[in-house]
Short mmCIF file of N, CA and C in Angstrom, two decimals:
data_model
loop_
_atom_site.label_atom_id
_atom_site.label_comp_id
_atom_site.label_asym_id
_atom_site.label_seq_id
_atom_site.Cartn_x
_atom_site.Cartn_y
_atom_site.Cartn_z
N MET K 1 84.44 89.44 133.65
CA MET K 1 85.24 90.58 133.25
C MET K 1 85.54 90.45 131.75
N PRO K 2 85.34 91.52 130.97
CA PRO K 2 85.58 91.45 129.54
C PRO K 2 87.07 91.29 129.23
N GLU K 3 87.34 90.62 128.13
CA GLU K 3 88.72 90.46 127.69
C GLU K 3 89.17 91.74 126.99
N ALA K 4 90.45 92.02 127.08
CA ALA K 4 91.04 93.15 126.36
C ALA K 4 92.10 92.59 125.42
N HIS K 5 92.29 93.31 124.34
CA HIS K 5 93.28 92.91 123.34
C HIS K 5 94.39 93.95 123.39
N LYS K 6 95.63 93.46 123.47
CA LYS K 6 96.76 94.34 123.74
C LYS K 6 97.90 94.08 122.78
N LEU K 7 98.50 95.17 122.31
CA LEU K 7 99.74 95.11 121.55
C LEU K 7 100.77 95.92 122.31
N ASP K 8 101.84 95.27 122.72
CA ASP K 8 102.97 95.95 123.35
C ASP K 8 104.03 96.02 122.27
N CYS K 9 104.19 97.18 121.67
CA CYS K 9 105.06 97.32 120.51
C CYS K 9 106.51 96.98 120.83
N GLU K 10 106.91 97.13 122.06
CA GLU K 10 108.28 96.82 122.45
C GLU K 10 108.62 95.35 122.18
N ALA K 11 107.61 94.49 122.20
CA ALA K 11 107.83 93.08 121.89
C ALA K 11 108.15 92.88 120.40
N ALA K 12 107.63 93.77 119.55
CA ALA K 12 107.86 93.68 118.11
C ALA K 12 109.05 94.55 117.66
N GLU K 13 109.17 95.72 118.26
CA GLU K 13 110.22 96.67 117.93
C GLU K 13 110.91 97.09 119.23
N ALA K 14 112.12 96.65 119.42
CA ALA K 14 112.81 96.81 120.71
C ALA K 14 112.92 98.25 121.19
N ASP K 15 112.88 99.22 120.29
CA ASP K 15 113.09 100.61 120.68
C ASP K 15 111.79 101.39 120.84
N CYS K 16 110.64 100.72 120.85
CA CYS K 16 109.35 101.41 120.89
C CYS K 16 108.56 101.02 122.14
N ARG K 17 108.08 102.00 122.86
CA ARG K 17 107.35 101.76 124.11
C ARG K 17 105.84 101.92 123.93
N PHE K 18 105.33 101.97 122.70
CA PHE K 18 103.92 102.17 122.39
C PHE K 18 103.09 100.95 122.80
N ILE K 19 101.95 101.18 123.45
CA ILE K 19 101.06 100.10 123.87
C ILE K 19 99.63 100.45 123.46
N ILE K 20 98.93 99.47 122.90
CA ILE K 20 97.52 99.60 122.57
C ILE K 20 96.78 98.57 123.40
N GLN K 21 95.65 98.97 123.98
CA GLN K 21 94.82 98.02 124.70
C GLN K 21 93.37 98.42 124.51
N SER K 22 92.55 97.48 124.05
CA SER K 22 91.14 97.75 123.80
C SER K 22 90.31 96.49 124.03
N GLU K 23 89.09 96.67 124.48
CA GLU K 23 88.17 95.54 124.58
C GLU K 23 87.62 95.16 123.21
N ASN K 24 87.75 96.05 122.25
CA ASN K 24 87.29 95.81 120.89
C ASN K 24 88.46 95.30 120.04
N LYS K 25 88.40 94.04 119.66
CA LYS K 25 89.50 93.41 118.92
C LYS K 25 89.77 94.10 117.59
N ALA K 26 88.73 94.44 116.85
CA ALA K 26 88.89 95.10 115.56
C ALA K 26 89.57 96.45 115.72
N GLU K 27 89.20 97.18 116.76
CA GLU K 27 89.82 98.48 117.03
C GLU K 27 91.30 98.31 117.36
N ALA K 28 91.62 97.33 118.19
CA ALA K 28 93.02 97.09 118.56
C ALA K 28 93.85 96.77 117.32
N ILE K 29 93.32 95.94 116.44
CA ILE K 29 94.04 95.58 115.22
C ILE K 29 94.23 96.79 114.32
N GLU K 30 93.17 97.57 114.15
CA GLU K 30 93.25 98.76 113.30
C GLU K 30 94.29 99.76 113.82
N LEU K 31 94.27 100.01 115.13
CA LEU K 31 95.24 100.94 115.72
C LEU K 31 96.67 100.39 115.62
N ALA K 32 96.82 99.10 115.81
CA ALA K 32 98.14 98.48 115.71
C ALA K 32 98.68 98.57 114.28
N GLN K 33 97.82 98.30 113.29
CA GLN K 33 98.25 98.38 111.90
C GLN K 33 98.67 99.81 111.55
N LYS K 34 97.88 100.77 111.99
CA LYS K 34 98.19 102.19 111.73
C LYS K 34 99.53 102.57 112.36
N HIS K 35 99.73 102.20 113.61
CA HIS K 35 100.98 102.52 114.30
C HIS K 35 102.18 101.87 113.61
N MET K 36 102.08 100.59 113.30
CA MET K 36 103.20 99.88 112.68
C MET K 36 103.56 100.48 111.32
N LYS K 37 102.56 100.90 110.55
CA LYS K 37 102.82 101.49 109.24
C LYS K 37 103.42 102.89 109.37
N GLU K 38 102.78 103.74 110.19
CA GLU K 38 103.20 105.14 110.30
C GLU K 38 104.54 105.30 111.02
N VAL K 39 104.77 104.53 112.05
CA VAL K 39 105.97 104.71 112.87
C VAL K 39 107.12 103.82 112.41
N HIS K 40 106.80 102.58 112.02
CA HIS K 40 107.86 101.62 111.71
C HIS K 40 107.94 101.27 110.22
N GLY K 41 106.99 101.78 109.41
CA GLY K 41 107.02 101.51 107.98
C GLY K 41 106.77 100.06 107.62
N LYS K 42 106.04 99.35 108.46
CA LYS K 42 105.78 97.92 108.24
C LYS K 42 104.28 97.70 108.07
N ASP K 43 103.95 96.81 107.12
CA ASP K 43 102.56 96.42 106.91
C ASP K 43 102.33 95.04 107.49
N TYR K 44 101.29 94.92 108.30
CA TYR K 44 100.90 93.63 108.88
C TYR K 44 99.46 93.35 108.51
N THR K 45 99.16 92.10 108.19
CA THR K 45 97.78 91.70 107.98
C THR K 45 97.12 91.50 109.33
N ASP K 46 95.80 91.42 109.34
CA ASP K 46 95.07 91.14 110.59
C ASP K 46 95.58 89.85 111.22
N ASP K 47 95.73 88.81 110.39
CA ASP K 47 96.18 87.51 110.90
C ASP K 47 97.59 87.58 111.50
N GLU K 48 98.49 88.29 110.83
CA GLU K 48 99.87 88.41 111.36
C GLU K 48 99.86 89.08 112.73
N LEU K 49 99.11 90.15 112.86
CA LEU K 49 99.05 90.85 114.14
C LEU K 49 98.45 89.96 115.23
N GLN K 50 97.37 89.26 114.90
CA GLN K 50 96.72 88.40 115.90
C GLN K 50 97.61 87.27 116.35
N THR K 51 98.30 86.61 115.43
CA THR K 51 99.09 85.44 115.80
C THR K 51 100.45 85.81 116.36
N GLU K 52 101.03 86.91 115.90
CA GLU K 52 102.41 87.24 116.29
C GLU K 52 102.52 88.27 117.40
N HIS K 53 101.57 89.21 117.49
CA HIS K 53 101.79 90.34 118.40
C HIS K 53 100.64 90.66 119.34
N LEU K 54 99.41 90.33 118.98
CA LEU K 54 98.26 90.72 119.81
C LEU K 54 98.06 89.71 120.93
N GLN K 55 97.92 90.23 122.14
CA GLN K 55 97.69 89.38 123.31
C GLN K 55 96.27 89.61 123.82
N THR K 56 95.69 88.60 124.40
CA THR K 56 94.41 88.75 125.09
C THR K 56 94.69 88.78 126.59
N VAL K 57 94.26 89.87 127.21
CA VAL K 57 94.54 90.04 128.65
C VAL K 57 93.26 90.16 129.45
#
């Protein structure tokens, strides 16, 4: 079974229920960066997202 990469924004921002899940790691990171910037005004590097917020499910 392929791995999926998931960002549950509620873990990073308590008031946000946004979830990203993709089998493509690069896509998951890109979507997460876009969401965090547009909705929360925060910039994250690829490494920050991978180590702090992105889960492999």
